[in-house]
């Protein structure tokens, strides 16, 4: 075996032993988007989204998007005494707590959905999607409830506003703020 062949064989062995580290993506590569998808038609944006609830993406920008839907549809939540309260715009904080769960239950019952447990599932997303309108491609998307709510789609990413601050945030499942 020639010296050159031995050097090539040793280099290959080192790379294989290192687990193919040379094939790893560059550190500067952007992480994949894990949020509300806005690719394609507005009319098919939400039916394949992930569940939201007190056990699923509890503190997230995706939850803020859902809370915006609740506000737009005039949802009500019940306190411990059974008294009803309107879900207010100021409650759009991205935290899926007792009030958001109760308002989601109200919303599911109000629209006669099968799932009425306060967890946002495919059935809830699909129904809410039917109230979306907007131009094809990117731009502004309107949710048409009792009130109109506006979202943005930039690339394939939905953006939502918190508490009317004017600041648009990507609707990530695993990020708040």
Backbone as JSON Lines, residues from 0, in Angstrom:
{"i":0,"aa":"X","n":[0.84,-1.16,0.0],"ca":[0.0,0.0,0.0],"c":[0.9,1.24,0.0]}
{"i":1,"aa":"X","n":[0.6,2.16,-0.9],"ca":[1.42,3.36,-1.0],"c":[1.13,4.3,0.16]}
{"i":2,"aa":"X","n":[2.04,5.22,0.37],"ca":[1.88,6.21,1.44],"c":[0.61,7.02,1.21]}
{"i":3,"aa":"X","n":[0.37,7.41,-0.04],"ca":[-0.83,8.21,-0.35],"c":[-2.09,7.43,-0.03]}
{"i":4,"aa":"X","n":[-2.16,6.16,-0.36],"ca":[-3.32,5.33,-0.1],"c":[-3.55,5.2,1.41]}
{"i":5,"aa":"X","n":[-2.43,5.05,2.18],"ca":[-2.56,4.94,3.64],"c":[-3.08,6.24,4.24]}
{"i":6,"aa":"X","n":[-2.63,7.38,3.75],"ca":[-3.09,8.68,4.25],"c":[-4.58,8.86,3.96]}
{"i":7,"aa":"X","n":[-5.01,8.52,2.75],"ca":[-6.43,8.64,2.39],"c":[-7.26,7.71,3.25]}
{"i":8,"aa":"X","n":[-6.79,6.47,3.46],"ca":[-7.52,5.5,4.28],"c":[-7.62,5.99,5.72]}
{"i":9,"aa":"X","n":[-6.55,6.56,6.26],"ca":[-6.57,7.06,7.63],"c":[-7.51,8.25,7.77]}
{"i":10,"aa":"X","n":[-7.53,9.14,6.78],"ca":[-8.42,10.31,6.82],"c":[-9.88,9.86,6.78]}
{"i":11,"aa":"X","n":[-10.16,8.87,5.95],"ca":[-11.52,8.35,5.87],"c":[-11.94,7.72,7.19]}
{"i":12,"aa":"X","n":[-11.03,6.99,7.82],"ca":[-11.33,6.35,9.1],"c":[-11.6,7.4,10.17]}
{"i":13,"aa":"X","n":[-10.84,8.47,10.18],"ca":[-11.04,9.54,11.16],"c":[-12.41,10.18,10.96]}
{"i":14,"aa":"X","n":[-12.77,10.48,9.72],"ca":[-14.08,11.08,9.46],"c":[-15.21,10.16,9.85]}
{"i":15,"aa":"X","n":[-15.11,8.88,9.53],"ca":[-16.15,7.93,9.9],"c":[-16.23,7.78,11.41]}
{"i":16,"aa":"X","n":[-15.1,7.76,12.07],"ca":[-15.06,7.65,13.52],"c":[-15.65,8.87,14.2]}
{"i":17,"aa":"X","n":[-15.58,10.01,13.56],"ca":[-16.12,11.24,14.13],"c":[-17.61,11.36,13.88]}
{"i":18,"aa":"X","n":[-18.21,10.33,13.31],"ca":[-19.65,10.36,13.09],"c":[-20.06,11.24,11.94]}
{"i":19,"aa":"X","n":[-19.19,11.47,11.01],"ca":[-19.55,12.28,9.85],"c":[-19.76,13.74,10.19]}
{"i":20,"aa":"X","n":[-18.98,14.26,11.14],"ca":[-19.14,15.65,11.54],"c":[-18.96,16.61,10.38]}
{"i":21,"aa":"X","n":[-18.22,16.19,9.39],"ca":[-18.0,17.07,8.24],"c":[-19.3,17.31,7.48]}
{"i":22,"aa":"X","n":[-20.29,16.45,7.7],"ca":[-21.56,16.6,7.0],"c":[-22.58,17.42,7.77]}
{"i":23,"aa":"X","n":[-22.24,17.86,8.98],"ca":[-23.17,18.64,9.79],"c":[-23.4,20.0,9.15]}
{"i":24,"aa":"X","n":[-24.61,20.57,9.29],"ca":[-24.89,21.88,8.72],"c":[-24.08,22.97,9.4]}
{"i":25,"aa":"X","n":[-23.87,24.02,8.7],"ca":[-23.11,25.15,9.24],"c":[-23.85,25.73,10.44]}
{"i":26,"aa":"X","n":[-23.11,26.22,11.4],"ca":[-23.7,26.78,12.61],"c":[-24.59,27.98,12.31]}
{"i":27,"aa":"X","n":[-24.36,28.64,11.2],"ca":[-25.14,29.83,10.88],"c":[-26.47,29.5,10.2]}
{"i":28,"aa":"X","n":[-26.75,28.21,9.93],"ca":[-28.01,27.84,9.3],"c":[-29.17,28.18,10.24]}
{"i":29,"aa":"X","n":[-30.22,28.75,9.7],"ca":[-31.38,29.14,10.5],"c":[-32.14,27.9,10.95]}
{"i":30,"aa":"X","n":[-32.64,27.9,12.19],"ca":[-33.45,26.76,12.63],"c":[-34.75,26.73,11.84]}
{"i":31,"aa":"X","n":[-35.36,25.56,11.71],"ca":[-36.62,25.49,10.97],"c":[-37.71,26.28,11.69]}
{"i":32,"aa":"X","n":[-38.63,26.82,10.92],"ca":[-39.76,27.58,11.47],"c":[-40.74,26.62,12.12]}
{"i":33,"aa":"X","n":[-41.06,26.83,13.39],"ca":[-42.02,26.0,14.11],"c":[-43.15,26.9,14.58]}
{"i":34,"aa":"X","n":[-44.01,27.27,13.62],"ca":[-45.09,28.18,13.94],"c":[-46.26,27.99,12.99]}
{"i":35,"aa":"X","n":[-47.24,28.88,13.1],"ca":[-48.43,28.82,12.26],"c":[-47.99,29.05,10.82]}
{"i":36,"aa":"X","n":[-48.36,28.1,9.96],"ca":[-47.91,28.09,8.56],"c":[-48.85,28.92,7.69]}
{"i":37,"aa":"X","n":[-48.27,29.76,6.86],"ca":[-49.05,30.6,5.97],"c":[-48.68,30.4,4.52]}
{"i":38,"aa":"X","n":[-48.24,29.21,4.15],"ca":[-47.9,28.93,2.76],"c":[-49.14,28.57,1.96]}
{"i":39,"aa":"X","n":[-49.19,28.96,0.72],"ca":[-50.32,28.6,-0.14],"c":[-51.5,29.52,0.07]}
{"i":40,"aa":"X","n":[-52.7,28.99,-0.17],"ca":[-53.93,29.76,-0.08],"c":[-54.31,30.02,1.38]}
{"i":41,"aa":"X","n":[-54.89,31.19,1.62],"ca":[-55.4,31.52,2.95],"c":[-56.47,30.5,3.36]}
{"i":42,"aa":"X","n":[-57.18,29.96,2.39],"ca":[-58.29,29.06,2.67],"c":[-57.87,27.69,3.18]}
{"i":43,"aa":"X","n":[-56.58,27.39,3.16],"ca":[-56.12,26.11,3.7],"c":[-54.96,26.27,4.67]}
{"i":44,"aa":"X","n":[-54.91,27.41,5.34],"ca":[-53.78,27.71,6.22],"c":[-53.79,26.93,7.54]}
{"i":45,"aa":"X","n":[-54.92,26.78,8.19],"ca":[-54.92,26.37,9.59],"c":[-55.34,24.93,9.87]}
{"i":46,"aa":"X","n":[-55.88,24.21,8.93],"ca":[-56.44,22.89,9.26],"c":[-55.4,21.87,9.7]}
{"i":47,"aa":"X","n":[-54.14,22.12,9.47],"ca":[-53.11,21.16,9.84],"c":[-52.19,21.68,10.95]}
{"i":48,"aa":"X","n":[-52.7,22.59,11.76],"ca":[-51.89,23.16,12.84],"c":[-51.89,22.24,14.07]}
{"i":49,"aa":"X","n":[-50.98,22.51,14.98],"ca":[-50.83,21.7,16.17],"c":[-51.84,22.1,17.25]}
{"i":50,"aa":"X","n":[-52.07,21.19,18.19],"ca":[-52.99,21.48,19.3],"c":[-52.42,22.57,20.19]}
{"i":51,"aa":"X","n":[-53.33,23.36,20.74],"ca":[-52.99,24.37,21.74],"c":[-53.87,24.13,22.96]}
{"i":52,"aa":"X","n":[-53.31,24.3,24.14],"ca":[-54.1,24.13,25.36],"c":[-53.23,24.33,26.58]}
{"i":53,"aa":"X","n":[-53.78,24.01,27.74],"ca":[-53.02,24.17,28.98],"c":[-51.85,23.21,29.04]}
{"i":54,"aa":"X","n":[-51.86,22.16,28.22],"ca":[-50.76,21.2,28.19],"c":[-49.97,21.25,26.88]}
{"i":55,"aa":"X","n":[-50.38,22.07,25.93],"ca":[-49.75,22.11,24.61],"c":[-49.42,23.55,24.23]}
{"i":56,"aa":"X","n":[-48.15,23.88,24.17],"ca":[-47.69,25.22,23.76],"c":[-48.4,26.31,24.57]}
{"i":57,"aa":"X","n":[-48.38,26.13,25.87],"ca":[-49.1,26.99,26.8],"c":[-48.69,28.45,26.7]}
{"i":58,"aa":"X","n":[-47.42,28.71,26.58],"ca":[-46.91,30.08,26.49],"c":[-46.25,30.26,25.14]}
{"i":59,"aa":"X","n":[-46.98,30.83,24.18],"ca":[-46.44,30.93,22.83],"c":[-47.14,32.02,22.04]}
{"i":60,"aa":"X","n":[-46.47,32.44,20.99],"ca":[-47.07,33.4,20.08],"c":[-48.24,32.77,19.32]}
{"i":61,"aa":"X","n":[-48.19,31.45,19.1],"ca":[-49.31,30.75,18.46],"c":[-50.55,30.85,19.34]}
{"i":62,"aa":"X","n":[-50.37,30.78,20.66],"ca":[-51.49,30.96,21.58],"c":[-52.05,32.37,21.46]}
{"i":63,"aa":"X","n":[-51.19,33.36,21.29],"ca":[-51.68,34.74,21.1],"c":[-52.52,34.84,19.84]}
{"i":64,"aa":"X","n":[-52.14,34.14,18.79],"ca":[-52.95,34.13,17.57],"c":[-54.33,33.56,17.89]}
{"i":65,"aa":"X","n":[-54.37,32.43,18.63],"ca":[-55.66,31.83,18.99],"c":[-56.49,32.78,19.86]}
{"i":66,"aa":"X","n":[-55.85,33.43,20.81],"ca":[-56.56,34.38,21.66],"c":[-57.16,35.52,20.85]}
{"i":67,"aa":"X","n":[-56.49,35.89,19.78],"ca":[-57.03,36.92,18.88],"c":[-58.32,36.43,18.23]}
{"i":68,"aa":"X","n":[-58.36,35.15,17.86],"ca":[-59.58,34.55,17.31],"c":[-60.7,34.61,18.35]}
{"i":69,"aa":"X","n":[-60.39,34.25,19.59],"ca":[-61.4,34.29,20.65],"c":[-61.96,35.7,20.82]}
{"i":70,"aa":"X","n":[-61.07,36.68,20.86],"ca":[-61.5,38.08,20.98],"c":[-62.38,38.49,19.79]}
{"i":71,"aa":"X","n":[-61.94,38.13,18.59],"ca":[-62.68,38.52,17.38],"c":[-64.08,37.9,17.35]}
{"i":72,"aa":"X","n":[-64.24,36.71,17.9],"ca":[-65.54,36.05,17.9],"c":[-66.38,36.38,19.13]}
{"i":73,"aa":"X","n":[-65.9,37.3,19.97],"ca":[-66.68,37.71,21.13],"c":[-66.83,36.62,22.18]}
{"i":74,"aa":"X","n":[-65.82,35.79,22.33],"ca":[-65.89,34.68,23.29],"c":[-66.07,35.18,24.72]}
{"i":75,"aa":"X","n":[-66.65,34.32,25.53],"ca":[-66.87,34.58,26.95],"c":[-66.08,33.54,27.75]}
{"i":76,"aa":"X","n":[-65.66,33.9,28.94],"ca":[-65.05,32.95,29.86],"c":[-65.76,33.02,31.19]}
{"i":77,"aa":"X","n":[-65.75,31.91,31.91],"ca":[-66.42,31.86,33.2],"c":[-65.41,31.82,34.33]}
{"i":78,"aa":"X","n":[-65.69,32.59,35.38],"ca":[-64.83,32.56,36.56],"c":[-65.26,31.41,37.47]}
{"i":79,"aa":"X","n":[-64.62,31.28,38.62],"ca":[-64.91,30.18,39.55],"c":[-66.33,30.22,40.09]}
{"i":80,"aa":"X","n":[-66.96,31.38,40.09],"ca":[-68.34,31.51,40.56],"c":[-69.36,31.24,39.46]}
{"i":81,"aa":"X","n":[-68.89,30.99,38.25],"ca":[-69.79,30.73,37.12],"c":[-70.26,31.99,36.41]}
{"i":82,"aa":"X","n":[-69.7,33.14,36.78],"ca":[-70.05,34.39,36.11],"c":[-69.29,34.5,34.8]}
{"i":83,"aa":"X","n":[-69.98,34.96,33.75],"ca":[-69.37,35.1,32.42],"c":[-68.76,36.48,32.25]}
{"i":84,"aa":"X","n":[-67.64,36.51,31.52],"ca":[-66.93,37.75,31.22],"c":[-66.49,37.71,29.76]}
{"i":85,"aa":"X","n":[-66.49,38.86,29.09],"ca":[-65.99,38.86,27.71],"c":[-64.48,38.66,27.66]}
{"i":86,"aa":"X","n":[-64.03,37.95,26.66],"ca":[-62.59,37.8,26.45],"c":[-62.12,39.1,25.8]}
{"i":87,"aa":"X","n":[-61.33,39.85,26.53],"ca":[-60.92,41.2,26.12],"c":[-59.63,41.18,25.32]}
{"i":88,"aa":"X","n":[-59.44,42.21,24.53],"ca":[-58.22,42.35,23.74],"c":[-56.98,42.39,24.64]}
{"i":89,"aa":"X","n":[-57.12,42.95,25.82],"ca":[-55.99,43.02,26.76],"c":[-55.56,41.64,27.25]}
{"i":90,"aa":"X","n":[-56.38,40.63,27.03],"ca":[-56.04,39.27,27.45],"c":[-55.21,38.52,26.41]}
{"i":91,"aa":"X","n":[-54.92,39.14,25.3],"ca":[-54.08,38.52,24.27],"c":[-52.63,38.66,24.73]}
{"i":92,"aa":"X","n":[-52.2,37.67,25.51],"ca":[-50.87,37.71,26.1],"c":[-50.02,36.48,25.76]}
{"i":93,"aa":"X","n":[-50.58,35.53,25.01],"ca":[-49.83,34.35,24.62],"c":[-49.76,33.28,25.69]}
{"i":94,"aa":"X","n":[-50.5,33.43,26.79],"ca":[-50.48,32.44,27.87],"c":[-51.83,31.73,27.94]}
{"i":95,"aa":"X","n":[-51.82,30.42,27.69],"ca":[-53.04,29.63,27.65],"c":[-53.36,29.17,29.07]}
{"i":96,"aa":"X","n":[-54.06,30.02,29.81],"ca":[-54.43,29.71,31.19],"c":[-55.91,29.38,31.28]}
{"i":97,"aa":"X","n":[-56.44,29.48,32.5],"ca":[-57.83,29.1,32.77],"c":[-58.83,29.94,31.96]}
{"i":98,"aa":"X","n":[-58.58,31.24,31.82],"ca":[-59.52,32.1,31.09],"c":[-59.53,31.77,29.6]}
{"i":99,"aa":"X","n":[-58.36,31.5,29.03],"ca":[-58.3,31.14,27.61],"c":[-58.93,29.77,27.41]}
{"i":100,"aa":"X","n":[-58.7,28.85,28.32],"ca":[-59.32,27.52,28.2],"c":[-60.85,27.63,28.28]}
{"i":101,"aa":"X","n":[-61.36,28.41,29.22],"ca":[-62.8,28.59,29.36],"c":[-63.39,29.28,28.13]}
{"i":102,"aa":"X","n":[-62.7,30.3,27.62],"ca":[-63.18,31.0,26.42],"c":[-63.16,30.07,25.21]}
{"i":103,"aa":"X","n":[-62.18,29.19,25.15],"ca":[-62.11,28.22,24.04],"c":[-63.27,27.24,24.14]}
{"i":104,"aa":"X","n":[-63.61,26.79,25.35],"ca":[-64.77,25.93,25.53],"c":[-66.04,26.65,25.08]}
{"i":105,"aa":"X","n":[-66.21,27.91,25.48],"ca":[-67.37,28.69,25.04],"c":[-67.41,28.74,23.52]}
{"i":106,"aa":"X","n":[-66.28,29.04,22.91],"ca":[-66.18,29.17,21.45],"c":[-66.57,27.86,20.78]}
{"i":107,"aa":"X","n":[-66.06,26.73,21.29],"ca":[-66.37,25.42,20.72],"c":[-67.86,25.09,20.86]}
{"i":108,"aa":"X","n":[-68.45,25.41,22.0],"ca":[-69.89,25.19,22.2],"c":[-70.7,26.13,21.31]}
{"i":109,"aa":"X","n":[-70.3,27.38,21.25],"ca":[-71.01,28.4,20.46],"c":[-71.12,28.0,18.99]}
{"i":110,"aa":"X","n":[-70.08,27.39,18.47],"ca":[-70.07,26.98,17.06],"c":[-70.4,25.49,16.87]}
{"i":111,"aa":"X","n":[-70.96,24.87,17.93],"ca":[-71.44,23.49,17.87],"c":[-70.38,22.5,17.39]}
{"i":112,"aa":"X","n":[-69.16,22.65,17.87],"ca":[-68.11,21.71,17.52],"c":[-68.22,20.47,18.4]}
{"i":113,"aa":"X","n":[-67.7,19.37,17.92],"ca":[-67.72,18.12,18.67],"c":[-66.81,18.21,19.88]}
{"i":114,"aa":"X","n":[-65.58,18.7,19.67],"ca":[-64.62,18.86,20.77],"c":[-64.98,20.13,21.54]}
{"i":115,"aa":"X","n":[-65.29,19.96,22.82],"ca":[-65.66,21.11,23.66],"c":[-64.87,21.1,24.96]}
{"i":116,"aa":"X","n":[-63.62,20.66,24.86],"ca":[-62.81,20.5,26.07],"c":[-61.84,21.65,26.32]}
{"i":117,"aa":"X","n":[-61.88,22.67,25.49],"ca":[-60.99,23.81,25.68],"c":[-59.61,23.63,25.09]}
{"i":118,"aa":"X","n":[-59.41,22.55,24.33],"ca":[-58.15,22.32,23.63],"c":[-58.38,22.64,22.15]}
{"i":119,"aa":"X","n":[-57.51,23.44,21.58],"ca":[-57.63,23.81,20.17],"c":[-57.06,22.66,19.34]}
{"i":120,"aa":"X","n":[-57.94,21.91,18.69],"ca":[-57.55,20.76,17.89],"c":[-57.81,21.06,16.42]}
{"i":121,"aa":"X","n":[-57.61,20.06,15.58],"ca":[-57.83,20.22,14.15],"c":[-59.24,20.72,13.84]}
{"i":122,"aa":"X","n":[-60.23,20.24,14.58],"ca":[-61.61,20.68,14.34],"c":[-61.76,22.18,14.56]}
{"i":123,"aa":"X","n":[-61.18,22.69,15.64],"ca":[-61.26,24.13,15.93],"c":[-60.49,24.94,14.89]}
{"i":124,"aa":"X","n":[-59.27,24.51,14.58],"ca":[-58.47,25.22,13.58],"c":[-59.21,25.26,12.24]}
{"i":125,"aa":"X","n":[-59.77,24.14,11.82],"ca":[-60.45,24.07,10.52],"c":[-61.66,24.99,10.49]}
{"i":126,"aa":"X","n":[-62.44,25.0,11.57],"ca":[-63.6,25.89,11.61],"c":[-63.16,27.35,11.55]}
{"i":127,"aa":"X","n":[-62.16,27.72,12.35],"ca":[-61.67,29.1,12.36],"c":[-61.11,29.5,11.0]}
{"i":128,"aa":"X","n":[-60.46,28.57,10.34],"ca":[-59.9,28.83,9.01],"c":[-60.97,29.29,8.02]}
{"i":129,"aa":"X","n":[-62.18,28.78,8.18],"ca":[-63.28,29.17,7.3],"c":[-63.67,30.63,7.42]}
{"i":130,"aa":"X","n":[-63.17,31.32,8.44],"ca":[-63.47,32.73,8.63],"c":[-62.33,33.64,8.17]}
{"i":131,"aa":"X","n":[-61.32,33.05,7.53],"ca":[-60.18,33.83,7.03],"c":[-60.45,34.34,5.63]}
{"i":132,"aa":"X","n":[-59.95,35.52,5.36],"ca":[-59.98,36.04,3.99],"c":[-58.72,36.87,3.77]}
{"i":133,"aa":"X","n":[-58.34,36.94,2.54],"ca":[-57.15,37.71,2.21],"c":[-56.7,37.38,0.81]}
{"i":134,"aa":"X","n":[-55.8,38.19,0.29],"ca":[-55.31,37.95,-1.07],"c":[-54.45,36.69,-1.12]}
{"i":135,"aa":"X","n":[-54.36,36.06,-2.29],"ca":[-53.46,34.92,-2.39],"c":[-52.02,35.36,-2.15]}
{"i":136,"aa":"X","n":[-51.22,34.44,-1.64],"ca":[-49.82,34.76,-1.38],"c":[-49.65,35.45,-0.06]}
{"i":137,"aa":"X","n":[-48.69,36.34,0.03],"ca":[-48.37,37.01,1.29],"c":[-49.2,38.27,1.47]}
{"i":138,"aa":"X","n":[-49.2,38.79,2.67],"ca":[-49.88,40.04,2.93],"c":[-50.75,39.97,4.16]}
{"i":139,"aa":"X","n":[-51.83,40.72,4.13],"ca":[-52.73,40.81,5.26],"c":[-53.81,39.74,5.17]}
{"i":140,"aa":"X","n":[-54.09,39.11,6.3],"ca":[-55.15,38.13,6.4],"c":[-56.15,38.66,7.43]}
{"i":141,"aa":"X","n":[-57.42,38.6,7.11],"ca":[-58.47,39.07,8.01],"c":[-59.24,37.89,8.56]}
{"i":142,"aa":"X","n":[-59.46,37.89,9.88],"ca":[-60.35,36.93,10.51],"c":[-61.67,37.64,10.7]}
{"i":143,"aa":"X","n":[-62.73,37.07,10.13],"ca":[-64.03,37.72,10.12],"c":[-64.95,37.11,11.17]}
{"i":144,"aa":"X","n":[-64.88,37.66,12.38],"ca":[-65.75,37.24,13.47],"c":[-66.76,38.34,13.73]}
{"i":145,"aa":"X","n":[-67.23,38.43,14.97],"ca":[-68.06,39.55,15.39],"c":[-67.28,40.84,15.18]}
{"i":146,"aa":"X","n":[-65.97,40.74,15.42],"ca":[-65.03,41.82,15.14],"c":[-64.06,41.3,14.07]}
{"i":147,"aa":"X","n":[-63.43,42.18,13.39],"ca":[-62.4,41.78,12.43],"c":[-61.04,41.83,13.14]}
{"i":148,"aa":"X","n":[-60.26,40.8,12.88],"ca":[-58.9,40.75,13.42],"c":[-57.95,40.61,12.24]}
{"i":149,"aa":"X","n":[-56.81,41.25,12.34],"ca":[-55.85,41.23,11.25],"c":[-54.59,40.47,11.66]}
{"i":150,"aa":"X","n":[-54.14,39.63,10.74],"ca":[-52.87,38.93,10.88],"c":[-52.04,39.27,9.65]}
{"i":151,"aa":"X","n":[-50.76,39.02,9.72],"ca":[-49.9,39.18,8.55],"c":[-49.29,37.84,8.2]}
{"i":152,"aa":"X","n":[-49.04,37.67,6.92],"ca":[-48.28,36.52,6.43],"c":[-47.07,37.06,5.7]}
{"i":153,"aa":"X","n":[-45.92,36.72,6.19],"ca":[-44.66,37.13,5.56],"c":[-43.91,35.85,5.24]}
{"i":154,"aa":"X","n":[-43.68,35.6,3.96],"ca":[-43.14,34.3,3.57],"c":[-44.19,33.26,3.9]}
{"i":155,"aa":"X","n":[-43.83,32.27,4.64],"ca":[-44.8,31.26,5.07],"c":[-45.12,31.41,6.56]}
{"i":156,"aa":"X","n":[-44.8,32.55,7.13],"ca":[-44.95,32.76,8.56],"c":[-46.11,33.7,8.88]}
{"i":157,"aa":"X","n":[-46.99,33.23,9.77],"ca":[-48.04,34.11,10.29],"c":[-47.44,35.01,11.36]}
{"i":158,"aa":"X","n":[-47.94,36.23,11.42],"ca":[-47.53,37.17,12.46],"c":[-48.77,37.65,13.19]}
{"i":159,"aa":"X","n":[-48.6,37.91,14.48],"ca":[-49.69,38.32,15.35],"c":[-49.24,39.51,16.19]}
{"i":160,"aa":"X","n":[-50.21,40.31,16.62],"ca":[-49.94,41.46,17.49],"c":[-50.38,41.13,18.91]}
{"i":161,"aa":"X","n":[-49.6,41.56,19.89],"ca":[-49.93,41.37,21.29],"c":[-50.57,42.62,21.86]}
{"i":162,"aa":"X","n":[-51.71,42.46,22.51],"ca":[-52.36,43.53,23.28],"c":[-52.37,44.88,22.55]}
{"i":163,"aa":"X","n":[-52.49,44.85,21.24],"ca":[-52.58,46.09,20.48],"c":[-51.33,46.94,20.54]}
{"i":164,"aa":"X","n":[-50.17,46.33,20.78],"ca":[-48.94,47.12,20.94],"c":[-48.41,47.65,19.62]}
{"i":165,"aa":"X","n":[-48.88,47.12,18.51],"ca":[-48.36,47.53,17.23],"c":[-47.16,46.73,16.79]}
{"i":166,"aa":"X","n":[-46.64,45.88,17.67],"ca":[-45.47,45.07,17.36],"c":[-45.92,43.7,16.85]}
{"i":167,"aa":"X","n":[-45.5,43.36,15.63],"ca":[-45.85,42.08,15.03],"c":[-44.81,41.03,15.39]}
{"i":168,"aa":"X","n":[-45.26,39.86,15.81],"ca":[-44.37,38.75,16.19],"c":[-44.73,37.51,15.38]}
{"i":169,"aa":"X","n":[-43.73,36.74,14.97],"ca":[-44.0,35.47,14.31],"c":[-44.76,34.56,15.25]}
{"i":170,"aa":"X","n":[-45.75,33.85,14.74],"ca":[-46.62,33.01,15.56],"c":[-45.98,31.65,15.82]}
{"i":171,"aa":"X","n":[-44.88,31.67,16.57],"ca":[-44.15,30.46,16.94],"c":[-44.93,29.66,17.97]}
{"i":172,"aa":"X","n":[-44.81,28.33,17.89],"ca":[-45.39,27.46,18.92],"c":[-44.54,27.44,20.18]}
{"i":173,"aa":"X","n":[-43.25,27.58,20.02],"ca":[-42.36,27.4,21.15],"c":[-41.62,28.68,21.56]}
{"i":174,"aa":"X","n":[-42.25,29.81,21.29],"ca":[-41.64,31.08,21.67],"c":[-42.74,32.06,22.05]}
{"i":175,"aa":"X","n":[-42.5,32.81,23.1],"ca":[-43.45,33.84,23.55],"c":[-42.75,35.18,23.5]}
{"i":176,"aa":"X","n":[-43.38,36.12,22.79],"ca":[-42.83,37.47,22.72],"c":[-41.91,37.71,21.57]}
